[in-house]
Structures are given as C-alpha cells and as structure tokens.
C-alpha cells in the first residue's frame, strides 16, 4: 500500500519528493470550478487542459511521484451551473481529461445537491438527483477510462452549530448510489468526514467493502472538518462526541475488506514554509506506521 | 535562543538531543509521586535526592544538553496533600534540590488554586492563599538558590463546559504576585494556557516584561488544554473564540521584551511509539523556525 498526500499546487510535489512520499491525489477541482480558471465553461478545450496538466505530469514523473488519483469537482451542483446539466457534465469531463493526463485512474467527485439537505430530510429525492447527475457523466468516464469515486460529505446544522450528515454521509447511502451507478463508479471514503457526521469509520468500511477504491484519510475533533494529521490530541470529541478515530481499527477493517488502493492523506500543510518538508516526513512516518498495521492484518 | 522540550528521564534527554534540541524542561512529577523513588517526601533526605539526580545531570552533561528549567510536582490543589503544608512544602523543597542538582536555575511550581476561584470570583482570597503557599517555599529557595516560577493556570467552567480563568490566569495578576513575592520568584508563561483562558499571550508578554524567564509553549483550540504542536489546524477557536496564537507575532514580541530564556515546548509527540521520533523531528523544525523569527526581531 503506497502512501500518498493530497496536493493542491505544483510546488507541493517537490516537498513530497524530499519527504519520500511516493504518491499524491492531485486536485483539479479549483481549475474547473465555477470560480476557477475556467469559470467560463465555453473556454474549456482539451488542448488547454493538456497545456496545463502535461507539464505537471512531467514534473511528477521527474520527481518519481505517481498520481493514481485526482480530486475533481467539489462544490459544484447542477443547479449552480448556469448551463444546467450540460455544463455540469462538461466541467466533470474536463476533470476526467485532466486526471487522465496526470496518469490517474480514479477521480473523486463530490455529489451534486438538489437542496440544502441536512440529516435524512429529502433523502430519497436527493439520492435520485445524485444518481441522475453522476449518471450523466458516465459517457465521459467511459471515454476517458477514469473511475469516478463518490465521496461521503457533510453539511452544517445551524441550530446545534456543528457539522451534520447530508448527501452520501451514511455508508449505506454510498453503497446504494455506487451500486446504482455501475462499473464506472466506486467510493472514496473520507475517514475525517465520517466522524463529523457521527458515523463510525470502521463500521462504514465493513459496510462499503470492495466498493472503496480510494481514501481521504485525516483526523479531526469530531465537530469540525479540520483535515488534521492522525493522532493530534483532541479535546471536544472526547467530551461531547462518542467517535474518535481508532486508526489501528480502520487499517484492520481495510485489510479485512481487501482494500487495494493507496493510503491517501487529505491533509494540507499547516506549518510555515521552512517546516514543510519535516511536516511531510512526519506524515510519511504516520503513513508507514498505519501501512504496517494494514500489512500485519492482511496476513 | 536555545530550543527546548520536556523530558522526564535520561532516555527522554537523549531523544531530545538526537533531534537537535539544546535544552530541556525536566519533569519532576513522577520522582516525587506515589510511584516514584521519593514518594515519602517528608522523610526524604535531600542528600539522597542530590545523589539520585546527579546521575541524570551526568548523563545530560555527557550528551551535551542543558537542563534549563524543571517542572515541580505541586498540583495546585492543597486537597491532594492530606498532611497539609508540611507535605507540599516538603515536595517543593525536594523539587528545588533536584533542580539545583540538575544544574537548572528555574523550577516551575503551579500556584495554589482555590477551586472556588473561577473568573474573578473569590479573587482576593485566592491571591492571598497562593501568596501564602509560595512564601512557604522561600527558605528552601534560599537554601538552594533556585528561582521558583509562577505559572498561569486554568480551571473548569462547568456551566459553559470549557476551561476558564482562575488563580494567575491574568498576566497582571502574575506580575503583581511576582513583585510581592520578591527576588526568589519569576514567571513562566504558559502560552497554551493563555488561549484557554481567553488571554492574549502577546499582551501578556508586554505586561510581564522581564519577569519572564521561561516558557511552556504549545497550541490548542482555545477551548481545551490540548498541548498540541504549534500550527495544528483548529476549528472551535475560529468560530467561538477570538484567540488563536499568532506564533510569528509572539516570537517577535519575545525579542522585543528582551526575553533571554529558551523556547521550551511543553508538548510530547502524540500517537504510537513508532511515530514519535518523526514527531520530535517535526517539532524541532517548528522550533528552529520560531527561533529564527525571534532572532530576526532582536535588535
């Protein structure tokens, strides 16, 4: 199991190389989002995508870093696209083309939202909407050979003032939607999101089984989506919430369910620039420890 | 400015040294606690303490690490000492002998905390009680030549479910008490405690000035005393509390007030043993960066 870190900018590849992290999840989300370089969707062409991502791929290759997964559209719903479903599909396709140029086989794409869903309110309608929106991207996935990974998300409960479940938060919902979508889709399980929605990541892994193709691994306090490194000492979760991440149990569950992907940490740098190689090395050491648990449990 | 972190035995000292730390804050708690070699503090001969800690000092000298400060074992709650002042003064006295033997000048002792003191309730009474306890240390401080450092503490606000100010939380209270106690006393500012009591650590430096001789440096979410590495991403503080630690500004202010002590992290590397060394490596990198900010601001 290779260790990986999410990357949002090209310079991060150098840091990863110095820290010995062999893989990354490269985000193309901002580029093709509604406020990105291609805010005007008519501006998107395959040639332009190539011109942007081919040099990044070249750089990653020269540093010996593989890009098995990319992060596609984030907060883009069909309703937010002026051009409706057609624009949504065009933006989605652009992320798949970029992912392919980067050498990725999988792309993580947040679900489209029809409403501002919280908890189970309007669940059936939202499931139908997600299947419709993701399903509309099937041809583009077929064309590019990329597998689209649906991800468990969260919303905000303004009454209780913390994060709460929404589209795909529950493992059973991820499984339902993934199964309905078919072979060009799989699941990216976000371990940190599962605790802010009070879902047990270990139980979720057993529920999802071999639908999980990739991971967003990160820690948090059970209240906020902090994208911290695993093992950061927590206060709030211990006192208010039942769920903190038992990382050893997570790795055992992944081994038990035959997970074959990489261990990708969706963790951003938080230290000042001169400390970042050391920060990445620390993350790499955490990764090696977790992979050793996985390997032990696999036998 | 030397880089320091906490250690409690020879192994800990060697670990710090191997990661580039020049100094340490030696934790005395275990040695004088119920499982330590000097649990019967009242009947312990200081000569035995001197003989015991001489070996640790020898090790420190051999590996080239300075024990700049120690942390005494007084919990701050007199109720933990059934034999009353004879017992906690005996603790402090032996702490000072250990400190002197280890070659340190400063020993940090928590103030006596009146459990009825939250915010400014029972303020005057709690100050008098804390002064009375600290004064009982003066003969032992005179005997040993050690300086006792007052530390800002916190208490629990059970109504609002978070930590709150108590004895010595406020910088002005620390400065005033230090002045009343006289030449055998100075101040250790706990940077992380400042934020859980909603005190601004930078403002505190301004008020404390040259009374400040040592530091407990660590981070948290502004709610709980988490003793995290600096720069850990926070959630709660950003939404509920005004205070997050501006580390660059803090280091610049230390330089401006003429601080001459070490940059001491009161932080252990969290998580399983397998990742601790990498954790200390990262902590040292953060330390080197912060020291560079301090040095840049020295005039």
Coordinates of C-alpha atoms in Angstrom, one line a residue:
Chain A
X1 CA 0.0 0.0 0.0
X2 CA 1.6 3.2 -1.1
X3 CA 1.5 6.4 1.0
X4 CA 0.0 9.5 -0.6
X5 CA -0.9 13.1 0.2
X6 CA -3.4 15.4 -1.4
X7 CA -1.8 18.2 -3.4
X8 CA -3.4 21.4 -4.4
X9 CA -0.4 23.2 -6.0
X10 CA 2.5 22.1 -8.1
X11 CA 5.2 23.2 -5.6
X12 CA 3.9 20.6 -3.2
X13 CA 5.3 17.9 -5.4
X14 CA 8.9 19.0 -4.5
X15 CA 8.1 18.8 -0.8
X16 CA 6.6 15.3 -1.2
X17 CA 9.7 14.1 -3.1
X18 CA 12.0 15.5 -0.4
X19 CA 9.9 13.8 2.3
X20 CA 9.9 10.4 0.4
X21 CA 6.1 10.3 -0.1
X22 CA 5.7 8.4 -3.4
X23 CA 2.1 9.3 -4.5
X24 CA -0.4 12.1 -4.5
X25 CA -4.0 12.9 -5.0
X26 CA -3.8 15.9 -7.3
X27 CA -6.6 18.4 -7.1
X28 CA -8.0 19.8 -10.3
X29 CA -11.1 21.0 -8.5
X30 CA -10.3 24.7 -8.4
X31 CA -9.3 24.8 -12.0
X32 CA -12.7 23.6 -13.3
X33 CA -14.9 25.0 -10.5
X34 CA -17.4 27.9 -11.1
X35 CA -14.8 30.5 -10.0
X36 CA -11.7 28.8 -11.4
X37 CA -9.5 29.4 -14.4
X38 CA -12.4 28.0 -16.5
X39 CA -15.2 30.0 -14.9
X40 CA -16.4 30.5 -18.5
X41 CA -17.2 26.9 -19.4
X42 CA -17.0 27.7 -23.1
X43 CA -13.3 28.4 -22.6
X44 CA -12.6 24.7 -21.8
X45 CA -10.8 22.7 -24.6
X46 CA -8.8 19.5 -24.3
X47 CA -5.8 21.3 -25.8
X48 CA -5.9 23.9 -23.0
X49 CA -6.3 21.1 -20.4
X50 CA -3.3 19.4 -21.9
X51 CA -1.2 22.5 -21.8
X52 CA -1.8 22.9 -18.1
X53 CA -1.5 19.4 -16.9
X54 CA 1.1 17.8 -19.1
X55 CA 3.9 19.8 -17.6
X56 CA 2.7 18.9 -14.1
X57 CA 2.7 15.2 -15.1
X58 CA 6.2 15.7 -16.4
X59 CA 7.4 17.2 -13.2
X60 CA 5.8 14.5 -11.1
X61 CA 7.4 11.8 -13.3
X62 CA 10.8 13.5 -13.0
X63 CA 10.4 13.5 -9.2
X64 CA 9.3 9.9 -9.2
X65 CA 5.9 10.7 -7.8
X66 CA 2.9 8.8 -9.1
X67 CA -0.6 10.4 -9.3
X68 CA -3.0 7.4 -9.0
X69 CA -6.0 9.7 -8.1
X70 CA -7.2 13.2 -8.7
X71 CA -9.7 15.4 -6.9
X72 CA -12.4 16.5 -9.3
X73 CA -15.4 18.8 -8.9
X74 CA -16.0 19.9 -5.3
X75 CA -18.9 22.3 -4.5
X76 CA -20.4 22.2 -8.0
X77 CA -24.0 21.1 -8.2
X78 CA -26.1 21.0 -11.4
X79 CA -28.3 23.8 -10.1
X80 CA -25.3 26.1 -9.6
X81 CA -24.3 25.7 -13.3
X82 CA -25.9 28.4 -15.5
X83 CA -25.9 25.9 -18.3
X84 CA -27.5 23.2 -16.2
X85 CA -26.7 19.5 -16.7
X86 CA -24.8 20.1 -19.9
X87 CA -22.4 22.5 -18.2
X88 CA -22.1 20.2 -15.2
X89 CA -21.1 17.3 -17.5
X90 CA -18.7 19.4 -19.4
X91 CA -16.9 20.6 -16.3
X92 CA -16.9 17.0 -15.0
X93 CA -15.4 15.7 -18.2
X94 CA -12.7 18.3 -18.1
X95 CA -11.6 17.0 -14.7
X96 CA -11.5 13.4 -16.1
X97 CA -9.4 14.6 -19.0
X98 CA -7.0 16.3 -16.6
X99 CA -6.9 13.3 -14.4
X100 CA -6.0 11.1 -17.3
X101 CA -3.2 13.4 -18.4
X102 CA -1.9 13.3 -14.8
X103 CA -1.8 9.5 -15.0
X104 CA -4.7 8.9 -12.6
X105 CA -7.1 6.0 -12.8
X106 CA -9.6 7.4 -10.3
X107 CA -11.1 10.8 -9.6
X108 CA -13.0 11.9 -6.5
X109 CA -16.1 14.0 -7.3
X110 CA -18.4 15.4 -4.6
X111 CA -22.1 14.7 -5.2
X112 CA -24.4 17.3 -6.8
X113 CA -27.1 18.7 -4.4
X114 CA -30.6 19.5 -5.3
X115 CA -31.5 21.1 -2.0
X116 CA -29.6 22.1 1.1
X117 CA -30.1 18.7 2.6
X118 CA -29.4 18.1 6.3
X119 CA -29.8 14.7 8.0
X120 CA -32.4 12.5 6.3
X121 CA -34.7 15.3 5.2
X122 CA -35.4 14.8 1.4
X123 CA -33.1 11.9 1.2
X124 CA -35.0 9.9 -1.5
X125 CA -35.2 12.9 -3.8
X126 CA -31.5 13.7 -3.3
X127 CA -30.5 10.1 -4.0
X128 CA -32.5 10.2 -7.2
X129 CA -30.8 13.6 -8.1
X130 CA -27.3 12.3 -7.4
X131 CA -27.8 9.2 -9.5
X132 CA -29.1 11.4 -12.3
X133 CA -26.2 13.9 -12.1
X134 CA -23.4 11.3 -11.7
X135 CA -25.0 9.1 -14.3
X136 CA -25.0 11.9 -16.8
X137 CA -21.1 11.8 -16.6
X138 CA -21.0 8.1 -17.5
X139 CA -20.2 8.6 -21.2
X140 CA -17.3 10.9 -20.3
X141 CA -16.0 8.3 -17.8
X142 CA -16.2 5.6 -20.5
X143 CA -14.4 7.8 -23.0
X144 CA -11.5 8.6 -20.6
X145 CA -11.3 5.3 -18.8
X146 CA -11.4 7.1 -15.4
X147 CA -13.4 5.7 -12.5
X148 CA -15.4 8.3 -10.6
X149 CA -15.3 7.9 -6.8
X150 CA -18.3 9.3 -4.9
X151 CA -17.4 10.7 -1.5
X152 CA -19.2 11.0 1.8
X153 CA -20.0 14.6 2.6
X154 CA -21.3 16.8 5.4
X155 CA -23.4 19.9 5.9
X156 CA -23.9 22.4 8.7
X157 CA -26.5 22.3 11.4
X158 CA -27.0 26.0 12.2
X159 CA -29.3 25.2 15.2
X160 CA -26.8 22.9 17.0
X161 CA -23.9 24.7 15.5
X162 CA -21.8 21.8 14.2
X163 CA -21.4 19.7 11.1
X164 CA -24.2 17.2 10.3
X165 CA -24.9 14.4 7.8
X166 CA -26.1 15.1 4.2
X167 CA -25.7 13.5 0.8
X168 CA -23.7 10.3 1.0
X169 CA -22.7 10.8 4.6
X170 CA -24.1 7.3 5.5
X171 CA -22.2 4.3 4.3
X172 CA -25.4 2.5 3.3
X173 CA -26.3 5.5 1.1
X174 CA -22.8 5.5 -0.6
X175 CA -23.3 1.8 -1.3
X176 CA -26.8 2.3 -2.7
X177 CA -25.7 5.1 -5.0
X178 CA -22.5 3.4 -6.0
X179 CA -24.3 0.2 -6.9
X180 CA -26.9 2.1 -8.9
X181 CA -24.3 3.9 -10.9
X182 CA -22.4 0.8 -12.1
X183 CA -18.9 0.0 -13.3
X184 CA -17.5 3.4 -13.9
X185 CA -18.1 4.4 -10.3
X186 CA -16.6 3.5 -6.9
X187 CA -16.3 5.0 -3.5
X188 CA -13.7 7.4 -2.0
X189 CA -14.2 7.0 1.7
X190 CA -13.4 10.2 3.7
X191 CA -12.4 9.0 7.2
X192 CA -12.4 12.5 8.7
X193 CA -15.8 13.3 7.3
X194 CA -17.3 10.2 8.8
X195 CA -16.6 11.4 12.3
X196 CA -18.0 14.9 11.9
X197 CA -21.2 13.3 10.8
X198 CA -21.1 10.9 13.8
X199 CA -20.6 7.9 11.6
X200 CA -18.2 5.1 12.7
X201 CA -15.5 4.9 10.0
X202 CA -14.7 1.3 10.9
X203 CA -18.3 0.1 10.6
X204 CA -18.5 2.1 7.3
X205 CA -15.5 0.3 5.8
X206 CA -17.1 -3.0 6.6
X207 CA -20.4 -1.8 5.0
X208 CA -18.7 -0.5 1.9
X209 CA -16.3 -3.4 1.4
X210 CA -14.7 -3.6 -2.0
X211 CA -16.6 -0.6 -3.3
X212 CA -13.9 1.6 -1.7
X213 CA -11.3 2.4 -4.3
X214 CA -9.6 5.3 -2.6
X215 CA -9.3 7.2 0.7
X216 CA -9.3 10.6 2.1
X217 CA -7.6 10.0 5.5
X218 CA -7.4 12.7 8.1
X219 CA -8.1 13.4 11.7
X220 CA -10.4 15.9 13.4
X221 CA -12.1 16.7 16.7
X222 CA -15.4 15.2 15.8
X223 CA -17.0 18.6 15.4
X224 CA -15.2 20.4 12.5
X225 CA -13.7 19.2 9.2
X226 CA -10.2 20.0 10.3
X227 CA -8.1 17.8 7.9
X228 CA -5.5 17.3 10.7
X229 CA -2.9 14.6 10.7
X230 CA -3.9 11.4 12.5
X231 CA -3.2 11.3 16.2
X232 CA -3.4 15.0 17.0
X233 CA -4.6 15.3 20.6
X234 CA -8.3 16.2 20.8
X235 CA -10.5 17.8 23.4
X236 CA -14.0 18.3 22.2
X237 CA -14.6 14.9 20.7
X238 CA -13.6 13.2 23.9
X239 CA -16.1 15.2 26.0
X240 CA -19.0 15.7 23.6
X241 CA -18.9 13.1 21.0
X242 CA -18.6 9.3 21.0
X243 CA -16.5 9.0 17.9
X244 CA -12.8 9.4 17.7
X245 CA -10.8 7.6 15.0
X246 CA -9.3 4.3 16.1
X247 CA -6.7 4.3 13.3
X248 CA -5.5 0.8 14.0
X249 CA -9.0 -0.5 13.7
X250 CA -9.5 1.5 10.5
X251 CA -6.4 -0.2 9.0
X252 CA -7.6 -3.6 10.2
X253 CA -11.0 -3.0 8.6
X254 CA -9.3 -2.0 5.3
X255 CA -7.2 -5.2 5.4
X256 CA -10.2 -7.4 6.2
X257 CA -12.2 -6.0 3.3
X258 CA -9.4 -6.4 0.8
X259 CA -8.7 -2.8 0.1
X260 CA -6.3 -2.4 -2.8
X261 CA -5.8 1.3 -3.1
X262 CA -3.3 3.8 -1.6
X263 CA -3.3 5.4 1.8
X264 CA -4.0 9.0 0.8
X265 CA -3.9 11.7 3.5
X266 CA -6.2 14.6 2.6
X267 CA -4.2 16.9 4.8
X268 CA -2.9 20.3 3.9
X269 CA 0.3 21.8 5.2
X270 CA -0.3 23.9 8.3
X271 CA 3.3 24.9 9.3
X272 CA 5.3 27.8 7.9
X273 CA 7.1 27.1 4.6
X274 CA 10.6 26.2 6.1
X275 CA 9.0 23.4 8.2
X276 CA 7.0 21.7 5.5
X277 CA 9.5 19.0 4.5
X278 CA 9.7 18.0 8.2
X279 CA 5.9 18.1 8.3
X280 CA 5.6 15.9 5.3
X281 CA 8.2 13.5 6.7
X282 CA 6.1 13.3 9.9
X283 CA 3.0 12.5 7.8
X284 CA 5.0 9.9 5.9
X285 CA 6.1 8.3 9.2
X286 CA 2.5 8.1 10.3
X287 CA 1.6 6.6 7.0
X288 CA 4.3 3.9 7.3
X289 CA 3.1 3.0 10.8
X290 CA -0.5 2.7 9.5
X291 CA 0.6 0.7 6.5
X292 CA 2.5 -1.7 8.8
X293 CA -0.8 -2.3 10.7
X294 CA -2.6 -3.0 7.4
X295 CA 0.2 -5.4 6.2
X296 CA 0.1 -7.2 9.5
X297 CA -3.6 -7.6 9.4
X298 CA -3.6 -8.8 5.8
X299 CA -1.8 -12.0 6.6
Chain B
X1 CA 17.8 31.2 22.0
X2 CA 18.1 27.5 22.8
X3 CA 15.5 25.1 21.7
X4 CA 13.9 23.0 24.5
X5 CA 11.2 20.5 25.2
X6 CA 10.1 18.4 28.1
X7 CA 11.8 15.2 29.2
X8 CA 11.4 13.2 32.3
X9 CA 14.4 10.7 32.2
X10 CA 17.7 10.0 30.6
X11 CA 16.1 8.4 27.6
X12 CA 14.0 11.5 27.0
X13 CA 17.1 13.7 27.3
X14 CA 18.9 11.6 24.7
X15 CA 15.8 11.7 22.4
X16 CA 15.7 15.5 22.5
X17 CA 19.4 15.8 21.9
X18 CA 19.2 13.4 18.9
X19 CA 16.6 15.7 17.3
X20 CA 18.6 18.8 17.8
X21 CA 17.2 20.2 21.0
X22 CA 19.8 22.1 23.1
X23 CA 17.9 22.2 26.3
X24 CA 15.1 20.7 28.3
X25 CA 12.4 21.3 30.9
X26 CA 12.9 18.3 33.2
X27 CA 9.6 16.9 34.7
X28 CA 10.0 16.1 38.3
X29 CA 6.4 14.8 38.9
X30 CA 7.0 11.0 38.8
X31 CA 10.0 11.1 41.0
X32 CA 8.1 12.6 44.0
X33 CA 4.7 10.9 43.2
X34 CA 3.2 7.7 44.5
X35 CA 5.2 5.5 42.2
X36 CA 8.5 7.4 42.3
X37 CA 11.7 6.8 44.4
X38 CA 10.9 9.7 46.7
X39 CA 7.2 9.2 47.4
X40 CA 7.8 9.7 51.1
X41 CA 8.8 13.4 50.7
X42 CA 8.5 14.3 54.4
X43 CA 11.2 11.7 55.4
X44 CA 13.4 12.0 52.4
X45 CA 16.9 13.4 53.0
X46 CA 17.8 16.0 50.4
X47 CA 21.2 14.3 50.1
X48 CA 19.5 11.3 48.6
X49 CA 17.8 13.4 46.1
X50 CA 21.1 15.1 45.2
X51 CA 22.8 11.7 44.8
X52 CA 20.0 10.4 42.6
X53 CA 19.7 13.5 40.3
X54 CA 23.5 13.8 40.0
X55 CA 23.4 10.7 37.8
X56 CA 20.8 12.3 35.5
X57 CA 22.9 15.5 35.4
X58 CA 25.9 13.5 34.5
X59 CA 24.0 12.0 31.6
X60 CA 22.8 15.4 30.4
X61 CA 26.4 16.7 30.5
X62 CA 27.7 13.7 28.7
X63 CA 25.3 14.1 25.8
X64 CA 25.5 17.9 25.9
X65 CA 22.0 19.0 26.8
X66 CA 21.2 21.8 29.2
X67 CA 18.5 21.3 31.8
X68 CA 17.4 24.9 31.8
X69 CA 14.3 24.6 33.9
X70 CA 12.4 21.9 35.8
X71 CA 8.7 21.4 36.4
X72 CA 7.8 20.8 40.1
X73 CA 5.2 18.3 41.1
X74 CA 2.8 20.6 43.1
X75 CA -0.6 20.0 41.5
X76 CA -2.0 23.3 42.7
X77 CA -4.6 21.7 44.8
X78 CA -3.8 21.5 48.5
X79 CA -6.5 18.9 49.0
X80 CA -4.2 16.4 47.2
X81 CA -1.8 16.7 50.2
X82 CA -3.6 15.3 53.3
X83 CA -0.8 16.3 55.6
X84 CA -1.2 19.9 54.7
X85 CA 1.6 22.4 54.2
X86 CA 4.2 20.2 55.7
X87 CA 3.7 17.8 52.8
X88 CA 3.5 20.2 49.8
X89 CA 6.4 22.3 51.2
X90 CA 8.4 19.2 51.5
X91 CA 7.6 18.4 47.9
X92 CA 8.7 21.8 46.8
X93 CA 11.9 21.7 48.8
X94 CA 12.9 18.4 47.3
X95 CA 11.9 19.8 43.8
X96 CA 14.3 22.6 44.4
X97 CA 17.2 20.3 45.5
X98 CA 16.6 18.2 42.4
X99 CA 16.5 21.4 40.2
X100 CA 19.8 22.6 41.6
X101 CA 21.4 19.2 41.2
X102 CA 20.3 19.1 37.6
X103 CA 22.0 22.4 37.0
X104 CA 18.8 24.3 36.4
X105 CA 18.1 27.8 37.8
X106 CA 14.3 27.7 37.5
X107 CA 11.7 25.4 38.9
X108 CA 8.1 26.0 37.8
X109 CA 5.5 25.4 40.5
X110 CA 1.8 25.7 39.9
X111 CA 0.1 28.2 42.2
X112 CA -2.2 27.0 44.9
X113 CA -5.6 27.0 43.1
X114 CA -8.7 27.8 45.2
X115 CA -11.3 25.7 43.5
X116 CA -13.9 28.4 44.2
X117 CA -11.9 30.8 42.1
X118 CA -13.4 31.0 38.6
X119 CA -13.0 34.2 36.6
X120 CA -12.9 36.9 39.3
X121 CA -14.9 35.1 41.9
X122 CA -13.0 34.9 45.3
X123 CA -10.2 36.8 43.6
X124 CA -8.6 38.4 46.7
X125 CA -8.9 35.3 48.8
X126 CA -7.3 33.2 46.1
X127 CA -4.4 35.6 45.6
X128 CA -3.7 35.7 49.4
X129 CA -3.8 31.9 49.5
X130 CA -1.5 31.5 46.6
X131 CA 1.0 34.0 48.0
X132 CA 0.9 32.3 51.4
X133 CA 1.8 28.9 49.8
X134 CA 4.5 30.4 47.6
X135 CA 6.0 32.2 50.7
X136 CA 6.4 28.9 52.4
X137 CA 8.9 27.9 49.7
X138 CA 11.2 30.8 50.4
X139 CA 13.5 29.1 53.0
X140 CA 14.1 26.2 50.5
X141 CA 14.6 28.6 47.7
X142 CA 17.2 30.5 49.8
X143 CA 18.9 27.2 50.7
X144 CA 19.2 26.1 47.1
X145 CA 19.5 29.3 45.1
X146 CA 16.7 28.2 42.8
X147 CA 14.2 30.6 41.4
X148 CA 10.6 29.5 41.6
X149 CA 8.5 30.3 38.6
X150 CA 4.8 31.2 38.8
X151 CA 2.7 29.7 36.0
X152 CA -0.6 30.9 34.6
X153 CA -3.3 28.2 35.2
X154 CA -6.9 27.5 34.2
X155 CA -10.0 26.0 35.8
X156 CA -13.2 24.4 34.5
X157 CA -16.3 26.4 33.9
X158 CA -18.9 23.7 34.4
X159 CA -21.8 25.8 33.3
X160 CA -20.4 26.6 29.8
X161 CA -18.4 23.4 29.5
X162 CA -15.0 24.8 28.9
X163 CA -11.9 26.0 30.7
X164 CA -11.9 29.4 32.3
X165 CA -9.5 31.8 34.2
X166 CA -8.5 31.1 37.8
X167 CA -5.5 32.0 40.0
X168 CA -2.7 33.6 38.0
X169 CA -4.5 33.3 34.6
X170 CA -4.2 37.0 34.1
X171 CA -0.8 38.5 33.3
X172 CA -1.3 41.5 35.6
X173 CA -2.1 39.1 38.5
X174 CA 1.1 37.2 37.8
X175 CA 3.2 40.3 37.6
X176 CA 1.7 41.7 40.8
X177 CA 2.2 38.4 42.7
X178 CA 5.7 38.0 41.4
X179 CA 6.6 41.5 42.7
X180 CA 5.0 40.9 46.1
X181 CA 7.0 37.6 46.4
X182 CA 10.3 39.2 45.6
X183 CA 13.7 38.0 44.4
X184 CA 13.2 34.3 44.7
X185 CA 10.4 34.3 42.1
X186 CA 9.9 34.9 38.4
X187 CA 7.4 33.9 35.8
X188 CA 6.9 31.0 33.4
X189 CA 4.3 32.0 30.8
X190 CA 2.2 29.0 29.5
X191 CA 1.3 30.2 26.0
X192 CA -1.3 27.5 25.5
X193 CA -3.0 28.2 28.9
X194 CA -3.4 31.8 27.7
X195 CA -5.7 30.9 24.9
X196 CA -8.0 28.6 27.0
X197 CA -8.5 31.5 29.5
X198 CA -9.0 33.9 26.6
X199 CA -5.9 35.9 27.4
X200 CA -3.8 37.2 24.7
X201 CA -0.2 35.8 25.1
X202 CA 1.3 38.7 23.2
X203 CA -0.3 41.2 25.5
X204 CA 0.8 39.1 28.4
X205 CA 4.4 39.4 27.4
X206 CA 4.1 43.2 27.4
X207 CA 2.7 43.1 30.9
X208 CA 5.1 40.5 32.4
X209 CA 8.2 42.0 30.7
X210 CA 11.5 41.0 32.3
X211 CA 9.8 38.9 35.0
X212 CA 9.5 36.3 32.3
X213 CA 12.3 33.7 32.5
X214 CA 10.9 30.6 30.9
X215 CA 8.1 29.3 28.7
X216 CA 5.6 26.5 28.3
X217 CA 4.9 26.6 24.6
X218 CA 2.0 24.7 23.0
X219 CA -1.2 25.1 21.0
X220 CA -4.8 24.2 21.3
X221 CA -8.3 25.1 20.0
X222 CA -9.0 27.9 22.5
X223 CA -11.3 25.6 24.5
X224 CA -9.2 22.7 25.9
X225 CA -5.6 22.4 27.2
X226 CA -4.5 20.1 24.5
X227 CA -0.8 20.6 24.4
X228 CA -0.7 20.3 20.7
X229 CA 2.2 21.3 18.3
X230 CA 2.1 24.9 17.2
X231 CA 0.2 25.4 13.9
X232 CA -2.2 22.5 14.3
X233 CA -5.4 23.4 12.4
X234 CA -8.2 24.4 14.7
X235 CA -11.9 24.6 14.4
X236 CA -13.6 25.7 17.5
X237 CA -11.4 28.7 18.2
X238 CA -12.0 30.2 14.9
X239 CA -15.8 30.1 15.3
X240 CA -16.3 30.7 19.0
X241 CA -13.2 32.3 20.4
X242 CA -11.2 35.4 19.3
X243 CA -7.9 33.9 20.2
X244 CA -5.6 31.8 18.1
X245 CA -1.9 32.1 18.7
X246 CA -0.1 34.2 16.2
X247 CA 3.2 32.5 16.6
X248 CA 5.3 34.9 14.5
X249 CA 3.9 37.9 16.4
X250 CA 4.6 36.0 19.7
X251 CA 8.2 35.4 18.8
X252 CA 8.7 38.9 17.7
X253 CA 7.3 40.2 21.0
X254 CA 9.6 37.9 23.0
X255 CA 12.5 39.5 21.2
X256 CA 11.1 43.0 21.9
X257 CA 10.7 42.4 25.6
X258 CA 14.3 41.1 25.9
X259 CA 13.4 37.5 26.8
X260 CA 16.6 35.6 27.4
X261 CA 15.3 32.1 28.2
X262 CA 14.8 29.0 25.9
X263 CA 11.9 28.3 23.5
X264 CA 10.5 25.4 25.5
X265 CA 7.7 23.2 24.1
X266 CA 5.5 21.6 26.7
X267 CA 4.5 19.0 24.2
X268 CA 5.1 15.3 23.7
X269 CA 4.9 13.7 20.3
X270 CA 1.5 12.2 20.2
X271 CA 0.4 8.8 18.9
X272 CA 2.1 5.4 18.9
X273 CA 5.8 4.9 19.8
X274 CA 6.5 4.1 16.1
X275 CA 5.9 7.7 15.0
X276 CA 7.3 9.6 18.0
X277 CA 10.8 10.2 16.6
X278 CA 9.3 11.7 13.4
X279 CA 7.1 13.8 15.6
X280 CA 10.1 15.2 17.5
X281 CA 11.9 15.9 14.2
X282 CA 8.9 18.0 13.1
X283 CA 8.7 19.7 16.4
X284 CA 12.3 20.6 16.2
X285 CA 11.8 22.1 12.7
X286 CA 9.0 24.2 14.0
X287 CA 11.2 25.3 16.9
X288 CA 14.1 26.3 14.6
X289 CA 11.7 28.3 12.5
X290 CA 10.3 30.1 15.6
X291 CA 13.8 30.8 16.9
X292 CA 14.7 32.3 13.5
X293 CA 11.7 34.7 13.8
X294 CA 12.9 35.6 17.4
X295 CA 16.5 36.2 16.2
X296 CA 15.3 38.3 13.3
X297 CA 13.5 40.6 15.7
X298 CA 16.4 41.0 18.1
X299 CA 17.8 44.5 17.8

